[in-house]
Coordinates of C-alpha atoms and ligand atoms in Angstrom, one line a residue:
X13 CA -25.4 13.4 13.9
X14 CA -22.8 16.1 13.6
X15 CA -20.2 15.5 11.3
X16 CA -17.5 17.5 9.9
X17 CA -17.7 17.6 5.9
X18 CA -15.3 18.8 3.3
X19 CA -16.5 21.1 0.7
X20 CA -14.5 21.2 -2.3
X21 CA -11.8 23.7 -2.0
X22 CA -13.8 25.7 1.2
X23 CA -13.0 25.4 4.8
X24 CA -14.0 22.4 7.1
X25 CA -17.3 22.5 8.1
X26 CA -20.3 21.1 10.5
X27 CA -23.0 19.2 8.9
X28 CA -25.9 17.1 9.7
X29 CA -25.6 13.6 8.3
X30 CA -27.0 10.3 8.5
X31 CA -26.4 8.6 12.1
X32 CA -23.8 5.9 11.6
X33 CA -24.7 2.4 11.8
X34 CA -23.2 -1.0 12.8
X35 CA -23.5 -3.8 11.0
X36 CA -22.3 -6.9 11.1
X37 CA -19.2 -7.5 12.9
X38 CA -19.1 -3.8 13.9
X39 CA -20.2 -1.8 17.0
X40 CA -21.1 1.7 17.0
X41 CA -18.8 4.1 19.0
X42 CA -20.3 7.1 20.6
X43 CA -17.0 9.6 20.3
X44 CA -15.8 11.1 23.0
X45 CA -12.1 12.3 21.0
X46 CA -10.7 11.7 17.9
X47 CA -7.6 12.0 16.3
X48 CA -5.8 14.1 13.3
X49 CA -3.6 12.4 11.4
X50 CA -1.7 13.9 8.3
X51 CA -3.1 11.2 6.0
X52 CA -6.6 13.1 6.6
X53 CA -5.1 15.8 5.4
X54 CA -4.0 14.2 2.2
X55 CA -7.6 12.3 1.9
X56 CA -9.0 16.3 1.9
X57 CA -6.5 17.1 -1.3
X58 CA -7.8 13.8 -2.9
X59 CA -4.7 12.1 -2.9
X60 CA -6.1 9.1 -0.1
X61 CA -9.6 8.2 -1.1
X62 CA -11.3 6.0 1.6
X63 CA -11.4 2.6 0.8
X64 CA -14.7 0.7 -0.6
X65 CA -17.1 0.7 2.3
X66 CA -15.1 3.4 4.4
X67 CA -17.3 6.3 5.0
X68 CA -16.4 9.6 3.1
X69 CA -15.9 11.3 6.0
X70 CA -12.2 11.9 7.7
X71 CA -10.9 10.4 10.8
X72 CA -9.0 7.4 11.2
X73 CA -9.2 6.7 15.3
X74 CA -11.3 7.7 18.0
X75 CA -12.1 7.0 21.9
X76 CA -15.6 6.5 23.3
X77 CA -18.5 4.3 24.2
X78 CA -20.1 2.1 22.4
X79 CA -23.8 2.5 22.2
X80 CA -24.8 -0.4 20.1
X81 CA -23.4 -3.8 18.6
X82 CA -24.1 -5.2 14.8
X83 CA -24.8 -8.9 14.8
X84 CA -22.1 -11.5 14.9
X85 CA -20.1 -9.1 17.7
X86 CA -18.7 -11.0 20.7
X87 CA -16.3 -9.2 22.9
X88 CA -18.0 -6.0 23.0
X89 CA -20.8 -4.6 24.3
X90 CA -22.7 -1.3 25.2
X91 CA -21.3 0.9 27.3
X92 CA -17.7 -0.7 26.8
X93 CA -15.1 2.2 26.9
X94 CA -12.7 1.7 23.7
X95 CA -10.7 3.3 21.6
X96 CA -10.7 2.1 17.7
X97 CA -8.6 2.2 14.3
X98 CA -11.3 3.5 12.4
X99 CA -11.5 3.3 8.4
X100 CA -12.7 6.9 8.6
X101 CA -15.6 9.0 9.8
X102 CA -14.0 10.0 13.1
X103 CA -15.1 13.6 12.7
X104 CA -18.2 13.0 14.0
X105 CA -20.4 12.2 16.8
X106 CA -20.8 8.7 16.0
X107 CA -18.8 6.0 14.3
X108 CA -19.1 2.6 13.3
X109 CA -15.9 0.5 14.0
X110 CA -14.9 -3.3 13.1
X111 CA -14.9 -5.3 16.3
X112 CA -11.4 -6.5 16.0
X113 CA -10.1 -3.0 15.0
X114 CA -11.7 -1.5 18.5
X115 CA -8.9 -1.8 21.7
X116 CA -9.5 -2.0 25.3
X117 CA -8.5 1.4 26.9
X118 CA -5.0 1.0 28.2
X119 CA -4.8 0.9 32.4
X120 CA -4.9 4.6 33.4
X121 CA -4.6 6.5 30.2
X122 CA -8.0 9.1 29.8
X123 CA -10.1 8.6 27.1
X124 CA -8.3 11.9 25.1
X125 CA -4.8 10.2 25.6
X126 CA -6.7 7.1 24.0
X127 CA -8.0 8.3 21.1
X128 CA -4.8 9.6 20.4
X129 CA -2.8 5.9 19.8
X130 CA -4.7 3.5 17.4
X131 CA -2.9 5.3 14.3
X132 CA 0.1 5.8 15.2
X133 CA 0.7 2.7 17.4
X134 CA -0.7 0.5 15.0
X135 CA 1.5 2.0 12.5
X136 CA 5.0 2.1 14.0
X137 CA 4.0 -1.7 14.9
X138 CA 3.3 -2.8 12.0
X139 CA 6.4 -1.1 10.0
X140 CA 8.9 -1.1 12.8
X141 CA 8.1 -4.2 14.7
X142 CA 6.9 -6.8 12.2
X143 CA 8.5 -4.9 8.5
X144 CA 12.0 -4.5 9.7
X145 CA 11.6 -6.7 13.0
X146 CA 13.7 -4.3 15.3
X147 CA 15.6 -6.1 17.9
X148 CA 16.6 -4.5 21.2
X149 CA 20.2 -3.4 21.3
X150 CA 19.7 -2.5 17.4
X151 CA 20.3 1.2 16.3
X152 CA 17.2 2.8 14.9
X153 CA 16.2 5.8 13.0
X154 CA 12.9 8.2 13.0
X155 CA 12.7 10.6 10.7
X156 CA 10.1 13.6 11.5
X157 CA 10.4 12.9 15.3
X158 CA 8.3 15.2 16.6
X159 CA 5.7 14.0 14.5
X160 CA 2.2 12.0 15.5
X161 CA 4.1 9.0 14.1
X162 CA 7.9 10.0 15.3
X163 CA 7.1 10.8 19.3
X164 CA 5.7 7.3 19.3
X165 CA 8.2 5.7 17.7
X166 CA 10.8 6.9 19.3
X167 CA 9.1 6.0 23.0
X168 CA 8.3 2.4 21.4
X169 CA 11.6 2.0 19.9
X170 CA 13.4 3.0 23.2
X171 CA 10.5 0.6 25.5
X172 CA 12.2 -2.3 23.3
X173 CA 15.5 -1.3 24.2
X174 CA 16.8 -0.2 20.8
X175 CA 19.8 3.0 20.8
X176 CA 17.6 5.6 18.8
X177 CA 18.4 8.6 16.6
X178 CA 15.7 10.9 15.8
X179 CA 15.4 13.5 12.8
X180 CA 13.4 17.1 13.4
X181 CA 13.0 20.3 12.1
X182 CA 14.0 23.2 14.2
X183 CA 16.5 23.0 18.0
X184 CA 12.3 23.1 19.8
X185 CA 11.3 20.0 18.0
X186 CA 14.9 18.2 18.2
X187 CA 15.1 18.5 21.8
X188 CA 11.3 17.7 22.1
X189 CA 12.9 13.8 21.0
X190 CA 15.4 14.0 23.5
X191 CA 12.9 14.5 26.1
X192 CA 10.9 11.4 24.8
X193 CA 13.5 9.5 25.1
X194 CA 16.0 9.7 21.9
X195 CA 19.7 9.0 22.4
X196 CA 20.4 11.5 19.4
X197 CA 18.6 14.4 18.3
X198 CA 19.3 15.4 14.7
X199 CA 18.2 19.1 13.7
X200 CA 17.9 18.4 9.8
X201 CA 17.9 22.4 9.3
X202 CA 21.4 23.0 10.4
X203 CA 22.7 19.4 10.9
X204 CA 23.6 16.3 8.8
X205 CA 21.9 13.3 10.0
X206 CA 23.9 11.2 7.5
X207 CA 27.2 12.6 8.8
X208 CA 26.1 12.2 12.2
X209 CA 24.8 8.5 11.9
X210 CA 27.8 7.2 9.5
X211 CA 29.6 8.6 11.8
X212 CA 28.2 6.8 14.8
X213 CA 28.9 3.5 12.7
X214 CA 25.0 3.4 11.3
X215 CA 22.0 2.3 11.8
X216 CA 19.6 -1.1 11.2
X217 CA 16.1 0.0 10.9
X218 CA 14.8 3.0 9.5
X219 CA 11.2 4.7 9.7
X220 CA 11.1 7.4 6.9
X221 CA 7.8 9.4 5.9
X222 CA 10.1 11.6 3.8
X223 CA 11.2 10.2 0.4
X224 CA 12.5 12.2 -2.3
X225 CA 16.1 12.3 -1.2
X226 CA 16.1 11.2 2.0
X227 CA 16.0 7.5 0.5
X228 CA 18.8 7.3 -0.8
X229 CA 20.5 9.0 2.3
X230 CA 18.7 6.6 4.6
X231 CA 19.9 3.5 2.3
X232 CA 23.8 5.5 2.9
X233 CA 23.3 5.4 7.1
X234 CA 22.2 1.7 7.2
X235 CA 24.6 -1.0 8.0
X236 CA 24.9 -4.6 6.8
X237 CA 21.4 -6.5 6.5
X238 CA 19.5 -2.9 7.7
X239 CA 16.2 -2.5 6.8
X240 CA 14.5 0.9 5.6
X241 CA 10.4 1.5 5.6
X242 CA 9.1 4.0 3.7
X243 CA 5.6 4.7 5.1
X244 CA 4.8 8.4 3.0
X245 CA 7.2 10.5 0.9
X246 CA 6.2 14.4 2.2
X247 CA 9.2 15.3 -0.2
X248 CA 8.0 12.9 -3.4
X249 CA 8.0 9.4 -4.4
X250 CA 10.1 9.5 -7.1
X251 CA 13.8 8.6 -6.6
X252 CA 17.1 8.3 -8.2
X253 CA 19.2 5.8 -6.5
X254 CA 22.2 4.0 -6.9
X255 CA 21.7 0.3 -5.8
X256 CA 25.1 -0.5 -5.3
X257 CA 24.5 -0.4 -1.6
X258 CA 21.5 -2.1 -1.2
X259 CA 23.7 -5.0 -2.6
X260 CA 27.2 -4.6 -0.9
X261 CA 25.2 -4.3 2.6
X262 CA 22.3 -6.6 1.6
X263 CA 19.2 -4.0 2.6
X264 CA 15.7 -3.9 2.6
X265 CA 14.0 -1.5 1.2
X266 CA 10.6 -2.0 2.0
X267 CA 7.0 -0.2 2.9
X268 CA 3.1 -0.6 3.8
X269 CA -0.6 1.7 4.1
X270 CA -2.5 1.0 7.1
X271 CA -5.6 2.0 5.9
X272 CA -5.3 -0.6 2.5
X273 CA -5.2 -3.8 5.0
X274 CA -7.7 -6.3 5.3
X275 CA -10.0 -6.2 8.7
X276 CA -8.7 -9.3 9.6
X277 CA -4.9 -7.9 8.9
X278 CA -6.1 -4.7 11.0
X279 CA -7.4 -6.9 14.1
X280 CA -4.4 -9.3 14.1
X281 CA -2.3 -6.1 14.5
X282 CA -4.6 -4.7 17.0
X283 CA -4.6 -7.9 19.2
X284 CA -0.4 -7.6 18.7
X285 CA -0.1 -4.2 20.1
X286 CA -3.0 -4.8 23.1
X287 CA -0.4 -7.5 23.8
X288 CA 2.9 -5.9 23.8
X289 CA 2.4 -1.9 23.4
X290 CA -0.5 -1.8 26.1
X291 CA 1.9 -2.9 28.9
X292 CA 4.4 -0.3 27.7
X293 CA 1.8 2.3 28.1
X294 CA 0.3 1.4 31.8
X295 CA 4.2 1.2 32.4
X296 CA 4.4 4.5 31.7
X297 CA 7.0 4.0 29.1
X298 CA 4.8 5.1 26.2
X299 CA 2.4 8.1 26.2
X300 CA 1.1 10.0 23.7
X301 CA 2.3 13.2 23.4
X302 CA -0.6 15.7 23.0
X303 CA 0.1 19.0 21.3
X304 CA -3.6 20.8 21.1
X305 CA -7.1 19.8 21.4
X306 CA -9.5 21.5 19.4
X307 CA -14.0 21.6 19.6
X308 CA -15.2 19.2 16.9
X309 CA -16.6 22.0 15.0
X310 CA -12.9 23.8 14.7
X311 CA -11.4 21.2 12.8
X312 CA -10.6 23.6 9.9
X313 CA -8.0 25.2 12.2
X314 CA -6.7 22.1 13.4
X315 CA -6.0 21.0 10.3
X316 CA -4.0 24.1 9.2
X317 CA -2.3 23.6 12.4
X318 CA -0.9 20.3 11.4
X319 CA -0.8 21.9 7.8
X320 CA 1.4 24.6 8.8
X321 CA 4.2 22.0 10.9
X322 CA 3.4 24.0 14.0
X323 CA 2.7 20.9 16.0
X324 CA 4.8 18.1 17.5
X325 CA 2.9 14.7 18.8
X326 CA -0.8 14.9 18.2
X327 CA -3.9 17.3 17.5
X328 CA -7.2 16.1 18.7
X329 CA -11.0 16.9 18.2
X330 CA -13.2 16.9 21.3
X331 CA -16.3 15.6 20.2
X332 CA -18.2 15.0 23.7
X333 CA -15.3 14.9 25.9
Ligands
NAP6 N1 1.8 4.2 5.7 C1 1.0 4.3 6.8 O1 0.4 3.3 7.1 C2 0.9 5.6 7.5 C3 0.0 5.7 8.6 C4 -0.1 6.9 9.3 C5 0.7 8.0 8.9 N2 1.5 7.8 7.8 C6 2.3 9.0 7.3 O2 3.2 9.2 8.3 C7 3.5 10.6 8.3 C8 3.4 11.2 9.7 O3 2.0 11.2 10.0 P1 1.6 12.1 11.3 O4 0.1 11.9 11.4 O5 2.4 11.7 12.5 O6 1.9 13.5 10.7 P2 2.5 14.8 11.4 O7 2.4 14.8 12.9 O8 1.9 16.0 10.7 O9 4.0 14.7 11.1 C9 4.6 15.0 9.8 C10 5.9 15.5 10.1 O10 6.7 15.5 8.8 C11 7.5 16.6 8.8 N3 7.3 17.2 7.5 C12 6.2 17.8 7.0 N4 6.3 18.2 5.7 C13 7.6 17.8 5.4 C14 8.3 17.9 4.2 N5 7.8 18.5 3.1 N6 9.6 17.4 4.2 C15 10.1 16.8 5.3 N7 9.4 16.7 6.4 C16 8.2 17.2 6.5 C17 7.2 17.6 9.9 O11 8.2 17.5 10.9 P3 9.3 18.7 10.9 O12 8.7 20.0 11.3 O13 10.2 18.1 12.0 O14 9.9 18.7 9.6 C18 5.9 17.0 10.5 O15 5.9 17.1 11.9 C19 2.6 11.3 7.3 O16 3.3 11.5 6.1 C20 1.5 10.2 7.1 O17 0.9 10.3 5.9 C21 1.6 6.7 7.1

């Protein structure tokens, strides 16, 4: 099968590999799109090696139909339509997938607009939903909101009827949140979000895939009992910061990888957000935001696309679209 391969410190490129295979538990997805996500980028600079078992190659979510099923599989079969968190090889024209990590394809959503939600959904879930278990009326804040992560977040965090504030880079990108939904649109190059959200009396729950300062910034804009998760540090992941806060206002400070859980921890979550996210999307209250879709074998400059921060919402492969 095609697959795209990394040579060290060369560009992306097409290679013919071994076809995937499923085996037990698993089914075998023929892709039709998958996903970018930054965290393949940082797998490329050897910063995120795939877990044991994972395949070497990148891609973390896909859409397509699945062409054969390992023993043990029960709900799916072939020619099911899915889309699926993968534990990589999405770069490809097949992949294997864990049964309970594969998703039913939400009620009128194309199978592009598919493969473009398993990450990121399952993420913001996870870390906003079940981490800092936002409630509706609470005040929440994204950083990178015009980010694969950040345009979701800020359409699930608004679906659950939370008052949200939204960090971007650039007046393009910060009104980009505004349009998906954010009741304040911070643009971090000339603006103060911490001013702005102090302020505005605070905030409980914070998504930040910053770090470096921005921690102990986010730990200043939370109020009593808020609850900050840290789910990357694009700025560094070592702090200085003065606790006296986290005590007087009794925070969390917390975080989590996707990738590291368990399959069973990864289906549980899947199940979770078929059950509460899917209705949001057929509502129409969450879409994903696509910013470019690029031919399986152009994935170098789709990387540098996301490389350069010249996106907002997702990139996406077309593998057999
Ligand atoms: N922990 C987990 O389970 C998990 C899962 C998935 C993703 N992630 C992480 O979540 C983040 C977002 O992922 P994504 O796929 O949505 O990526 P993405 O679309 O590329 O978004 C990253 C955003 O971060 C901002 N950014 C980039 N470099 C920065 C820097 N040095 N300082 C401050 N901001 C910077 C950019 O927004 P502006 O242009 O507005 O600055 C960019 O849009 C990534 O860091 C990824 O590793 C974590």
């Amino acid at each position: 099968m095609r697959a795209v391969v990394a040579p060290a410190g060369a560009a992306l490129e097409l290679a013919l590999i071994d076809r995937a295979v499923a085996g037990p538990g698993q089914v075998l997805i023929k892709i039709a799109y998958a996903g970018i996500n930054r965290p393949d980028l940082i797998q490329r600079m050897g910063a995120y090696p795939p877990p044991p078992g994972a395949p070497q190659t990148m891609g973390l979510e896909c859409s397509g139909e699945i062409v054969a099923i390992g023993p043990g599989v029960t709900r799916w079969k072939p020619g099911d339509l899915v889309c699926a968190l993968l534990p990589g090889g999405g770069y490809a024209d097949y992949a294997w997938a864990d049964e309970g990590c594969c998703m039913a394809i939400p009620d009128g959503l194309s199978l592009l607009e598919a493969a473009a939600l398993p990450e990121t959904v399952l993420t913001v879930w996870a870390n906003v939903f079940e981490r800092a278990a936002l409630q509706p009326g609470e005040h929440f804040l994204v950083h990178g909101g015009a980010s694969g992560i950040g345009t979701t977040a800020i359409q699930m965090a608004k679906a659950h009827g939370a008052k949200v504030y939204a960090t971007a880079g650039g007046a393009q990108k910060a009104a980009l949140c505004t349009t998906l939904g954010a009741d304040v649109a911070i643009d971090y190059q000339t603006q103060s979000f911490v001013e702005i959200i102090k302020a505005d009396g605070g905030v409980d729950v914070v998504l930040d895939m910053v770090g470096g300062p921005y921690v102990q910034q986010n730990l200043d804009c939370l109020k009593l009992d808020g609850r900050c998760v840290q789910i990357a540090f694009l700025q560094g992941p070592q702090v200085q910061l003065n606790l006296m806060a986290l005590m007087l206002k009794r925070l969390t400070l917390t975080g989590s990888t996707l990738r590291a859980r368990t399959v069973a921890e990864k289906s549980r979550l899947a199940r979770a957000v078929e059950t509460h996210v899917w209705p949001w999307v057929a509502g129409g209250q969450v879409r994903p935001l696509i910013d470019s879709v690029f031919e399986l074998e152009d994935a170098d400059a789709a990387q540098a696309k996301m490389q350069a921060n010249a996106h907002a919402g997702k990139i996406m492969l077309k593998v057999a679209g």
